[in-house]
Amino acid sequence: MKISIIGIGLIGGSIALKLKRKGIATYIYGIDNSEQHLNEGLDLHIIDEKTTLGDGIKNSDLIIIAVPVNATKVLLPKVLDLVNDNQTVMDCGSTKSGIVNAVKDHPKRSRYIAFHPMWGTENNGPKSAVAESFSGKAGVICNKEESAEDALALAENIVQALDMHPIYMNAEDHDIHTAYISHISHITSYALANTVLEKEREEETIFQLASSGFSSTVRLAKSHPEMWVPIFKQNKENVLDVLNEHISQLRKFKSALEKENYEYLGELISNANRIREILDK
Amino acid sequence: MKISIIGIGLIGGSIALKLKRKGIATYIYGIDNSEQHLNEGLDLHIIDEKTTLGDGIKNSDLIIIAVPVNATKVLLPKVLDLVNDNQTVMDCGSTKSGIVNAVKDHPKRSRYIAFHPMWGTENNGPKSAVAESFSGKAGVICNKEESAEDALALAENIVQALDMHPIYMNAEDHDIHTAYISHISHITSYALANTVLEKEREEETIFQLASSGFSSTVRLAKSHPEMWVPIFKQNKENVLDVLNEHISQLRKFKSALEKENYEYLGELISNANRIREILDK
């Protein structure tokens, strides 16, 4: 199958590598605003050819959009304008409602699959791409009833080829769940980094003392604003809802400490420990 | 060198394994309230013999205390009561001021080295012990001027044998820095777990959707209250100070979202991104 990938970065690059390894992708067209990313994509054998949006789409069975969610919202209708009923379009955005709504009345809506592979790192660019990134993770498909049967079947093959397990939900539920499980983690991590940078003026000390625990908690704070501001913008209400809850949970720790109520502090921690059973089951 | 390790858990066990591998420890006595941990320690060749506090100390050149900081504060004076001027005692506590103060007038104070190996995981017990855990991490020694020269020299050998780089500071500074760099990460992580557990009632969804990002940020939330309540208690003032800053940093994200000030949101994120330069340098 010939595939166009729009956005040769961490996600687009990782998908390309995996679909080539699995033999699903016979030829990959790379489309990107960044000439550097395209050239790196060629050097790393992520793509076979760099091309324009029009030429890429014309020659492909499948078009995968892997750019920030604000760009996806603008780009997706234009891509759908160019496809015929034998072509399929998938995006990879971390928000789904805004994107799905942007094309809900598009005459080619049924050729589009709203997709979210639940994997990412704090890094970006094709050099960060790893073929096995997605293995064992969830591949969420939203509003599948709005897609044509053959387009859905093709997308399901792609999810399987990525070694992901498919999960189906509607776009609104997706955005609520990802606010809890992914978006708030980033805000927490950013705020933690800013806390430490604000309070710990001795950067050398941060570097010297930083343990694996700190590095792990603050890892997501390395993620770029170009990707994350649009996600928070598109999922504003859900993110605010969870952020308010998070601040109130932190206040419980503050209150327990201020009142020296260490029994309550222990209860808060024991409750948090339940996350182990859920994540490790 | 014969070594007694009090507390055959993650830290005590990892130290034992490494010091054996390096040939520094010729015989290790294990002391623990948990018969299970002692037996596991024997099975895993972490310790050579299980014994009592009195017998272990009597036969050892070095005594390493690796128990929660509240127990350390009680135990350390008792251990110092039993040592002579050829023996050295180290603890591994994540707080230092309270422990150092507890023995500051002890006649054997100079035999004690206030130590904090900057490594840990969310797991506990001897089965979690890993010999190479400490490699490349900081080994903090506090108030070294209060220790005898020969005791300090021995402790420095141990730090080197653990493949850690020694850092010297006073106990008060240590407790401020660890509040920033370690303790607040745990509170953040606990509060994040509680947020998700509170808001996301569908545990199956958490399990299915949890990406590596979420797992990374919430990893420390698996850490046990038996270890962490005493740390927060002993470092209450510093932790509260950093926690207040952290809540105010989160409020900035909340305000940027509420006011739809995405330029400011981008600035907050760009500032947080600076942590990459510091951690990756």
Coordinates of C-alpha atoms in Angstrom, one line a residue:
Chain A
M1 CA 0.0 0.0 0.0
K2 CA 1.2 3.5 -0.8
I3 CA 1.0 5.9 2.1
S4 CA 1.3 9.6 2.4
I5 CA 2.4 10.8 5.8
I6 CA 1.9 14.4 6.6
G7 CA 4.2 15.5 9.4
I8 CA 7.5 13.5 9.5
G9 CA 8.0 13.8 13.2
L10 CA 8.0 11.5 16.3
I11 CA 4.5 10.0 15.6
G12 CA 4.5 10.1 11.7
G13 CA 8.0 8.8 11.6
S14 CA 7.3 6.0 14.1
I15 CA 4.2 4.9 12.2
A16 CA 6.2 4.9 8.9
L17 CA 9.0 2.8 10.3
K18 CA 6.6 0.2 11.8
L19 CA 4.4 0.0 8.7
K20 CA 7.4 -0.6 6.5
R21 CA 8.8 -3.2 8.9
K22 CA 5.4 -5.0 8.7
G23 CA 5.4 -4.8 4.9
I24 CA 2.1 -2.9 4.9
A25 CA 3.7 0.2 3.5
T26 CA 5.3 -0.5 0.1
Y27 CA 6.1 3.2 -0.6
I28 CA 5.9 6.2 1.7
Y29 CA 5.5 9.8 0.6
G30 CA 6.6 12.4 3.1
I31 CA 5.0 15.8 3.4
D32 CA 6.2 18.4 5.8
N33 CA 6.7 22.1 6.1
S34 CA 10.2 21.5 7.4
E35 CA 12.7 20.7 4.7
Q36 CA 15.0 19.5 7.4
H37 CA 12.5 16.9 8.7
L38 CA 11.9 15.7 5.2
N39 CA 15.6 15.3 4.5
E40 CA 16.2 13.5 7.8
G41 CA 13.2 11.3 7.0
L42 CA 14.9 10.3 3.7
D43 CA 18.3 9.7 5.4
L44 CA 16.7 7.6 8.1
H45 CA 14.7 5.6 5.5
I46 CA 11.5 6.7 7.1
I47 CA 10.1 8.0 3.8
D48 CA 10.9 7.0 0.2
E49 CA 10.2 10.4 -1.3
K50 CA 9.4 13.9 -0.3
T51 CA 6.6 15.5 -2.1
T52 CA 3.8 18.1 -2.0
L53 CA 0.4 17.6 -0.4
G54 CA -1.3 17.3 -3.8
D55 CA 1.1 14.8 -5.4
G56 CA 1.3 12.7 -2.2
I57 CA -2.5 12.4 -1.9
K58 CA -3.0 11.7 -5.6
N59 CA -0.6 8.7 -5.4
S60 CA -1.6 7.2 -2.0
D61 CA -4.2 4.7 -0.8
L62 CA -3.9 6.0 2.7
I63 CA -3.1 9.5 4.0
I64 CA -1.9 9.8 7.6
I65 CA -1.9 13.2 9.2
A66 CA 0.5 13.5 12.1
V67 CA 0.8 17.2 12.9
P68 CA -0.3 19.4 15.9
V69 CA -4.1 19.4 16.5
N70 CA -4.6 23.0 15.4
A71 CA -2.9 22.3 12.1
T72 CA -4.9 19.0 11.7
K73 CA -8.2 20.9 12.1
V74 CA -7.2 23.2 9.2
L75 CA -5.6 20.6 7.1
L76 CA -8.1 17.7 7.3
P77 CA -10.9 19.4 5.3
K78 CA -8.4 20.3 2.6
V79 CA -7.1 16.7 2.5
L80 CA -10.7 15.4 2.3
D81 CA -11.4 17.8 -0.6
L82 CA -8.7 15.9 -2.6
V83 CA -9.5 12.2 -1.8
N84 CA -11.8 9.8 -3.7
D85 CA -13.9 7.0 -2.4
N86 CA -11.0 4.5 -2.6
Q87 CA -8.8 6.5 -0.3
T88 CA -8.7 6.7 3.4
V89 CA -7.5 9.4 5.8
M90 CA -6.4 9.0 9.4
D91 CA -5.2 11.6 11.8
C92 CA -3.3 11.1 15.1
G93 CA -4.4 14.0 17.2
S94 CA -4.5 13.9 21.0
T95 CA -7.9 15.7 20.9
K96 CA -10.8 14.5 18.9
S97 CA -14.0 16.5 19.3
G98 CA -12.8 19.7 17.6
I99 CA -11.3 17.8 14.7
V100 CA -14.3 15.6 14.2
N101 CA -16.6 18.6 14.3
A102 CA -14.5 20.4 11.7
V103 CA -15.4 17.8 9.1
K104 CA -18.7 16.5 10.3
D105 CA -20.6 17.9 7.3
H106 CA -17.8 17.4 4.8
P107 CA -19.0 15.3 1.7
K108 CA -16.0 13.0 2.1
R109 CA -16.4 12.6 5.9
S110 CA -16.8 8.8 5.6
R111 CA -13.3 8.5 4.2
Y112 CA -11.8 9.8 7.5
I113 CA -11.0 7.8 10.6
A114 CA -10.5 9.8 13.8
F115 CA -7.5 8.0 15.3
H116 CA -5.4 8.6 18.4
P117 CA -2.4 6.3 19.1
M118 CA -1.9 6.4 22.9
W119 CA 1.9 6.9 22.8
G120 CA 4.3 9.8 22.7
T121 CA 7.4 11.0 24.3
E122 CA 8.8 14.4 25.2
N123 CA 10.9 14.4 22.1
N124 CA 10.1 15.5 18.6
G125 CA 11.4 15.2 15.0
P126 CA 12.1 12.1 12.8
K127 CA 15.3 11.3 14.7
S128 CA 13.1 10.4 17.7
A129 CA 11.0 8.0 15.7
V130 CA 11.1 4.3 16.9
A131 CA 9.4 1.5 15.0
E132 CA 8.2 -0.4 18.1
S133 CA 6.8 2.6 19.9
F134 CA 3.2 1.7 19.7
S135 CA 3.4 -2.0 20.6
G136 CA 1.0 -3.0 23.3
K137 CA -0.6 0.5 23.6
A138 CA -4.2 1.5 22.9
G139 CA -5.2 2.8 19.4
V140 CA -8.3 4.8 19.9
I141 CA -10.8 5.1 17.0
C142 CA -13.6 7.7 17.6
N143 CA -17.0 7.9 16.0
K144 CA -16.5 4.9 13.8
E145 CA -20.1 4.9 12.7
E146 CA -19.3 8.1 10.7
S147 CA -16.7 6.3 8.7
A148 CA -17.2 4.0 5.7
E149 CA -16.9 0.3 6.4
D150 CA -13.9 -0.2 4.1
A151 CA -12.1 2.8 5.5
L152 CA -12.7 1.5 9.0
A153 CA -11.5 -2.0 8.0
L154 CA -8.3 -0.4 6.6
A155 CA -7.7 1.6 9.7
E156 CA -8.2 -1.5 11.9
N157 CA -5.5 -3.2 9.8
I158 CA -3.2 -0.3 10.5
V159 CA -3.9 -0.4 14.2
Q160 CA -3.2 -4.2 14.2
A161 CA 0.0 -3.7 12.2
L162 CA 1.2 -1.1 14.8
D163 CA 0.6 -3.9 17.3
M164 CA -1.9 -1.7 19.2
H165 CA -5.2 -2.9 20.6
P166 CA -8.1 -0.9 19.2
I167 CA -10.5 0.9 21.5
Y168 CA -13.7 2.5 20.2
M169 CA -15.3 5.5 21.8
N170 CA -17.0 8.7 20.8
A171 CA -14.9 11.9 20.4
E172 CA -16.5 13.6 23.5
D173 CA -15.6 10.7 25.8
H174 CA -12.2 10.5 24.3
D175 CA -11.5 14.1 25.2
I176 CA -12.7 13.6 28.7
H177 CA -10.6 10.5 29.3
T178 CA -7.5 12.0 27.7
A179 CA -7.9 15.1 29.9
Y180 CA -7.6 12.8 32.9
I181 CA -5.1 10.4 31.7
S182 CA -2.8 12.3 29.5
H183 CA -3.3 16.1 29.4
I184 CA -3.3 16.7 33.2
S185 CA 0.0 14.8 33.5
H186 CA 1.6 17.3 31.2
I187 CA 0.3 20.3 33.1
T188 CA 1.5 18.7 36.4
S189 CA 4.9 18.1 34.9
Y190 CA 5.2 21.6 33.5
A191 CA 4.1 23.1 36.8
L192 CA 6.6 20.9 38.7
A193 CA 9.4 22.0 36.4
N194 CA 8.4 25.7 36.9
T195 CA 8.2 25.2 40.7
V196 CA 11.7 23.8 40.8
L197 CA 13.1 26.4 38.4
E198 CA 11.5 29.1 40.5
K199 CA 12.5 27.9 43.9
E200 CA 15.8 26.2 43.2
R201 CA 18.0 28.9 41.8
E202 CA 21.1 26.8 41.9
E203 CA 20.7 25.0 38.6
E204 CA 23.9 23.0 39.3
T205 CA 22.2 21.6 42.4
I206 CA 19.2 20.4 40.4
F207 CA 21.5 18.7 37.9
Q208 CA 23.6 17.1 40.6
L209 CA 20.8 15.9 42.9
A210 CA 18.1 15.1 40.4
S211 CA 17.2 11.5 41.1
S212 CA 15.4 9.1 38.7
G213 CA 12.2 9.9 40.6
F214 CA 12.4 13.6 39.8
S215 CA 13.4 13.0 36.2
S216 CA 10.5 10.6 35.7
T217 CA 7.9 13.0 37.1
V218 CA 9.3 16.0 35.2
R219 CA 10.0 14.2 31.9
L220 CA 6.8 15.4 30.2
A221 CA 7.8 19.0 31.0
K222 CA 10.2 18.8 28.1
S223 CA 7.3 18.5 25.6
H224 CA 7.0 21.4 23.2
P225 CA 4.4 24.2 23.4
E226 CA 3.8 23.9 19.6
M227 CA 2.2 20.6 20.2
W228 CA 0.6 21.1 23.6
V229 CA -0.9 24.6 23.6
P230 CA -3.3 23.5 20.8
I231 CA -4.2 20.4 22.7
F232 CA -5.0 22.4 25.8
K233 CA -6.9 24.9 23.7
Q234 CA -9.1 22.3 22.0
N235 CA -9.7 20.4 25.2
K236 CA -10.0 23.5 27.5
E237 CA -13.2 22.6 29.4
N238 CA -12.2 19.1 30.3
V239 CA -8.6 20.1 31.1
L240 CA -9.8 22.9 33.4
D241 CA -12.2 20.5 35.1
V242 CA -9.4 18.0 35.9
L243 CA -7.0 20.8 36.8
N244 CA -9.4 22.2 39.4
E245 CA -9.7 18.7 40.9
H246 CA -5.9 18.3 40.9
I247 CA -5.4 21.6 42.7
S248 CA -8.0 20.6 45.3
Q249 CA -6.2 17.2 45.7
L250 CA -2.9 19.1 46.3
R251 CA -4.6 21.3 48.8
K252 CA -5.5 18.2 50.8
F253 CA -1.8 17.4 51.1
K254 CA -1.2 21.0 52.1
S255 CA -3.9 20.9 54.7
A256 CA -2.7 17.6 56.2
L257 CA 0.8 19.0 56.5
E258 CA -0.3 22.3 58.0
K259 CA -2.5 20.6 60.5
E260 CA 0.1 18.0 61.2
N261 CA -2.6 15.4 60.5
Y262 CA -0.2 12.6 59.5
E263 CA -2.9 10.0 59.7
Y264 CA -4.9 11.8 57.0
L265 CA -1.6 12.3 55.0
G266 CA -1.2 8.5 55.2
E267 CA -4.7 7.9 54.0
L268 CA -4.1 10.3 51.0
I269 CA -1.0 8.3 50.1
S270 CA -2.7 4.9 50.6
N271 CA -5.5 6.0 48.3
A272 CA -2.9 7.1 45.7
N273 CA -1.2 3.7 46.0
R274 CA -4.3 2.1 44.4
I275 CA -3.0 3.4 41.1
R276 CA -0.5 0.5 41.2
E277 CA -3.2 -2.2 41.1
I278 CA -4.9 -0.4 38.1
L279 CA -1.7 0.2 36.1
D280 CA 0.0 -3.1 36.9
K281 CA -3.0 -5.4 36.4
Chain B
M1 CA 35.0 -5.6 55.6
K2 CA 32.1 -7.0 57.7
I3 CA 29.0 -4.9 57.4
S4 CA 25.7 -4.9 59.2
I5 CA 22.7 -3.7 57.3
I6 CA 19.7 -2.7 59.2
G7 CA 16.7 -2.8 57.0
I8 CA 16.9 -5.4 54.2
G9 CA 14.7 -3.5 51.7
L10 CA 15.1 -1.7 48.4
I11 CA 18.0 0.5 49.6
G12 CA 19.7 -1.7 52.1
G13 CA 19.5 -4.7 49.7
S14 CA 20.8 -2.7 46.7
I15 CA 23.8 -1.4 48.8
A16 CA 24.5 -5.0 50.0
L17 CA 24.5 -6.4 46.5
K18 CA 26.8 -3.7 45.1
L19 CA 29.3 -3.8 48.0
K20 CA 29.5 -7.6 47.6
R21 CA 30.0 -7.3 43.9
K22 CA 32.8 -4.8 44.5
G23 CA 34.4 -7.1 47.0
I24 CA 34.2 -4.4 49.7
A25 CA 31.8 -6.4 51.8
T26 CA 33.2 -9.8 52.8
Y27 CA 30.3 -10.7 55.1
I28 CA 26.9 -9.1 55.5
Y29 CA 24.8 -9.3 58.6
G30 CA 21.1 -8.6 58.0
I31 CA 18.9 -7.1 60.7
D32 CA 15.2 -6.5 60.1
N33 CA 11.9 -6.6 62.0
S34 CA 10.5 -8.6 59.1
E35 CA 11.5 -12.2 59.2
Q36 CA 10.2 -12.5 55.6
H37 CA 12.6 -9.8 54.4
L38 CA 15.5 -11.5 56.2
N39 CA 14.7 -14.9 54.6
E40 CA 14.3 -13.3 51.2
G41 CA 17.6 -11.5 51.8
L42 CA 19.3 -14.9 52.5
D43 CA 17.6 -16.5 49.5
L44 CA 18.7 -13.7 47.2
H45 CA 22.3 -13.8 48.6
I46 CA 21.9 -10.2 49.7
I47 CA 22.9 -11.1 53.3
D48 CA 25.1 -13.9 54.6
E49 CA 23.4 -14.2 58.0
K50 CA 20.4 -12.9 59.8
T51 CA 21.1 -11.7 63.3
T52 CA 20.1 -9.3 66.1
L53 CA 21.0 -5.7 66.4
G54 CA 23.5 -6.3 69.2
D55 CA 25.3 -9.3 67.6
G56 CA 25.4 -7.6 64.2
I57 CA 26.9 -4.4 65.5
K58 CA 29.4 -6.3 67.7
N59 CA 30.8 -8.1 64.7
S60 CA 30.8 -5.3 62.1
D61 CA 33.2 -2.6 60.9
L62 CA 30.4 -0.7 59.3
I63 CA 26.7 -0.4 60.2
I64 CA 24.4 0.9 57.5
I65 CA 20.9 1.9 58.6
A66 CA 18.3 1.8 55.8
V67 CA 14.9 2.1 57.4
P68 CA 12.3 4.8 57.2
V69 CA 13.5 8.2 58.6
N70 CA 11.2 8.1 61.7
A71 CA 12.7 4.7 62.7
T72 CA 16.2 6.0 61.9
K73 CA 15.8 8.9 64.3
V74 CA 15.0 6.4 67.1
L75 CA 17.4 3.7 66.1
L76 CA 20.5 5.8 65.4
P77 CA 21.2 6.9 69.0
K78 CA 20.8 3.3 70.1
V79 CA 23.3 2.1 67.5
L80 CA 25.8 4.7 68.5
D81 CA 25.5 3.6 72.1
L82 CA 26.8 0.2 71.0
V83 CA 29.7 1.2 68.7
N84 CA 33.4 1.8 69.5
D85 CA 35.9 4.1 67.9
N86 CA 36.8 1.7 65.2
Q87 CA 33.3 1.3 63.9
T88 CA 31.4 3.6 61.5
V89 CA 27.7 4.1 61.2
M90 CA 25.9 5.5 58.1
D91 CA 22.2 6.1 57.5
C92 CA 20.4 6.5 54.1
G93 CA 17.5 8.8 55.1
S94 CA 15.9 11.1 52.7
T95 CA 15.8 13.8 55.4
K96 CA 18.8 14.8 57.3
S97 CA 18.2 17.7 59.8
G98 CA 16.0 15.8 62.2
I99 CA 18.3 12.8 62.2
V100 CA 21.5 14.8 62.6
N101 CA 19.9 16.8 65.4
A102 CA 18.8 13.6 67.2
V103 CA 22.5 12.7 67.8
K104 CA 24.2 16.0 67.8
D105 CA 25.2 15.7 71.5
H106 CA 25.8 11.9 71.4
P107 CA 29.3 11.0 72.7
K108 CA 29.8 8.8 69.6
R109 CA 28.5 11.4 67.1
S110 CA 31.8 11.4 65.3
R111 CA 31.4 7.7 64.3
Y112 CA 28.3 8.6 62.3
I113 CA 28.1 9.8 58.7
A114 CA 24.8 11.4 57.6
F115 CA 24.4 9.9 54.1
H116 CA 21.7 10.1 51.5
P117 CA 22.0 8.1 48.3
M118 CA 19.9 9.9 45.7
W119 CA 18.2 6.9 44.2
G120 CA 15.0 5.1 44.9
T121 CA 12.0 3.5 43.2
E122 CA 8.4 3.1 44.0
N123 CA 9.0 -0.5 45.0
N124 CA 10.1 -1.9 48.3
G125 CA 11.5 -5.1 49.8
P126 CA 14.7 -7.1 49.1
K127 CA 13.2 -8.5 45.9
S128 CA 13.3 -4.9 44.4
A129 CA 17.1 -4.6 45.2
V130 CA 19.4 -4.0 42.2
A131 CA 23.2 -3.9 42.5
E132 CA 23.7 -1.2 39.9
S133 CA 21.0 1.1 41.2
F134 CA 23.2 3.9 42.4
S135 CA 25.6 4.1 39.5
G136 CA 26.1 7.7 38.4
K137 CA 23.8 9.2 41.0
A138 CA 24.7 11.6 43.8
G139 CA 25.7 10.4 47.2
V140 CA 25.1 13.2 49.6
I141 CA 27.1 13.4 52.8
C142 CA 25.9 16.0 55.3
N143 CA 27.8 17.9 58.1
K144 CA 31.0 16.0 57.4
E145 CA 32.9 18.2 59.9
E146 CA 30.9 16.5 62.7
S147 CA 32.3 13.1 61.7
A148 CA 35.7 11.6 62.5
E149 CA 38.3 11.7 59.7
D150 CA 38.6 7.9 59.5
A151 CA 34.8 7.4 59.5
L152 CA 34.5 10.0 56.7
A153 CA 37.2 8.3 54.7
L154 CA 35.5 4.9 55.0
A155 CA 32.1 6.4 54.0
E156 CA 33.8 8.0 51.0
N157 CA 35.1 4.6 50.0
I158 CA 31.6 3.3 50.2
V159 CA 30.2 6.1 48.1
Q160 CA 32.9 5.4 45.5
A161 CA 32.2 1.6 45.6
L162 CA 28.6 2.4 44.9
D163 CA 29.8 4.3 41.8
M164 CA 28.1 7.4 43.1
H165 CA 29.7 10.9 43.1
P166 CA 29.9 12.5 46.5
I167 CA 28.3 15.8 47.3
Y168 CA 28.8 17.6 50.5
M169 CA 26.3 20.0 52.1
N170 CA 24.9 20.8 55.5
A171 CA 21.8 19.0 56.7
E172 CA 19.5 22.1 56.4
D173 CA 20.5 22.8 52.8
H174 CA 20.0 19.1 52.0
D175 CA 16.5 19.2 53.3
I176 CA 15.7 22.3 51.3
H177 CA 17.1 20.9 48.1
T178 CA 15.4 17.5 48.5
A179 CA 12.1 19.2 49.2
Y180 CA 12.4 20.8 45.7
I181 CA 13.9 17.9 43.8
S182 CA 12.5 14.8 45.4
H183 CA 9.8 15.3 48.0
I184 CA 7.5 17.6 45.9
S185 CA 7.7 15.1 43.0
H186 CA 6.1 12.5 45.3
I187 CA 3.3 14.8 46.4
T188 CA 2.6 15.8 42.8
S189 CA 2.5 12.2 41.8
Y190 CA 0.2 11.2 44.7
A191 CA -2.1 14.1 44.0
L192 CA -2.2 13.2 40.3
A193 CA -3.1 9.6 41.1
N194 CA -5.9 10.8 43.5
T195 CA -7.1 13.2 40.8
V196 CA -7.5 10.5 38.2
L197 CA -8.9 8.0 40.7
E198 CA -11.5 10.6 41.8
K199 CA -12.5 11.8 38.3
E200 CA -12.1 8.7 36.3
R201 CA -14.5 6.3 37.8
E202 CA -13.9 3.8 35.0
E203 CA -10.8 2.0 36.2
E204 CA -10.8 -0.2 33.1
T205 CA -10.5 3.0 31.0
I206 CA -7.5 4.1 33.0
F207 CA -5.8 0.8 32.5
Q208 CA -6.6 0.7 28.8
L209 CA -5.7 4.2 27.9
A210 CA -2.8 4.9 30.3
S211 CA 0.1 5.9 28.1
S212 CA 3.8 5.8 29.0
G213 CA 3.5 9.6 29.8
F214 CA 0.9 9.0 32.5
S215 CA 2.7 6.0 33.9
S216 CA 5.9 8.0 34.1
T217 CA 4.3 11.0 35.9
V218 CA 2.3 8.8 38.3
R219 CA 5.0 6.2 39.0
L220 CA 6.1 7.7 42.3
A221 CA 2.4 7.5 43.5
K222 CA 3.0 3.8 44.1
S223 CA 5.5 4.7 46.9
H224 CA 4.4 3.5 50.4
P225 CA 3.1 5.8 53.2
E226 CA 5.3 4.0 55.7
M227 CA 8.4 5.5 54.1
W228 CA 6.9 8.9 52.9
V229 CA 4.8 10.1 55.8
P230 CA 7.8 10.3 58.0
I231 CA 9.8 12.1 55.3
F232 CA 7.1 14.7 54.9
K233 CA 6.8 15.1 58.7
Q234 CA 10.5 15.6 59.2
N235 CA 10.7 18.0 56.3
K236 CA 7.4 19.7 56.8
E237 CA 8.3 23.4 56.5
N238 CA 10.4 23.0 53.4
V239 CA 7.8 20.7 51.7
L240 CA 5.0 23.2 52.5
D241 CA 7.0 26.0 51.1
V242 CA 7.6 24.2 47.8
L243 CA 4.0 22.8 47.8
N244 CA 2.6 26.4 48.0
E245 CA 4.8 27.4 45.1
H246 CA 3.6 24.4 43.1
I247 CA 0.0 25.2 43.7
S248 CA 0.6 28.7 42.6
Q249 CA 2.4 27.5 39.4
L250 CA -0.6 25.3 38.7
R251 CA -2.9 28.3 39.2
K252 CA -1.0 30.1 36.4
F253 CA -2.0 27.3 34.0
K254 CA -5.5 27.5 35.2
S255 CA -5.6 31.3 34.8
A256 CA -4.1 31.1 31.3
L257 CA -6.8 28.5 30.3
E258 CA -9.7 30.4 31.9
K259 CA -8.7 33.6 30.2
E260 CA -7.8 31.8 27.0
N261 CA -4.5 33.5 27.1
Y262 CA -2.7 30.9 24.9
E263 CA 0.4 33.1 24.5
Y264 CA 0.9 33.1 28.2
L265 CA 0.2 29.3 28.3
G266 CA 3.0 28.9 25.7
E267 CA 5.3 31.0 27.8
L268 CA 4.7 28.8 30.9
I269 CA 5.4 25.7 28.8
S270 CA 8.6 27.2 27.2
N271 CA 9.8 28.1 30.7
A272 CA 9.2 24.5 31.9
N273 CA 11.1 23.2 28.8
R274 CA 14.3 24.7 30.3
I275 CA 14.4 21.7 32.6
R276 CA 15.6 19.7 29.6
E277 CA 18.9 21.7 29.4
I278 CA 19.5 21.3 33.1
L279 CA 18.7 17.6 33.3
D280 CA 20.3 16.6 30.0
K281 CA 23.5 18.6 30.3

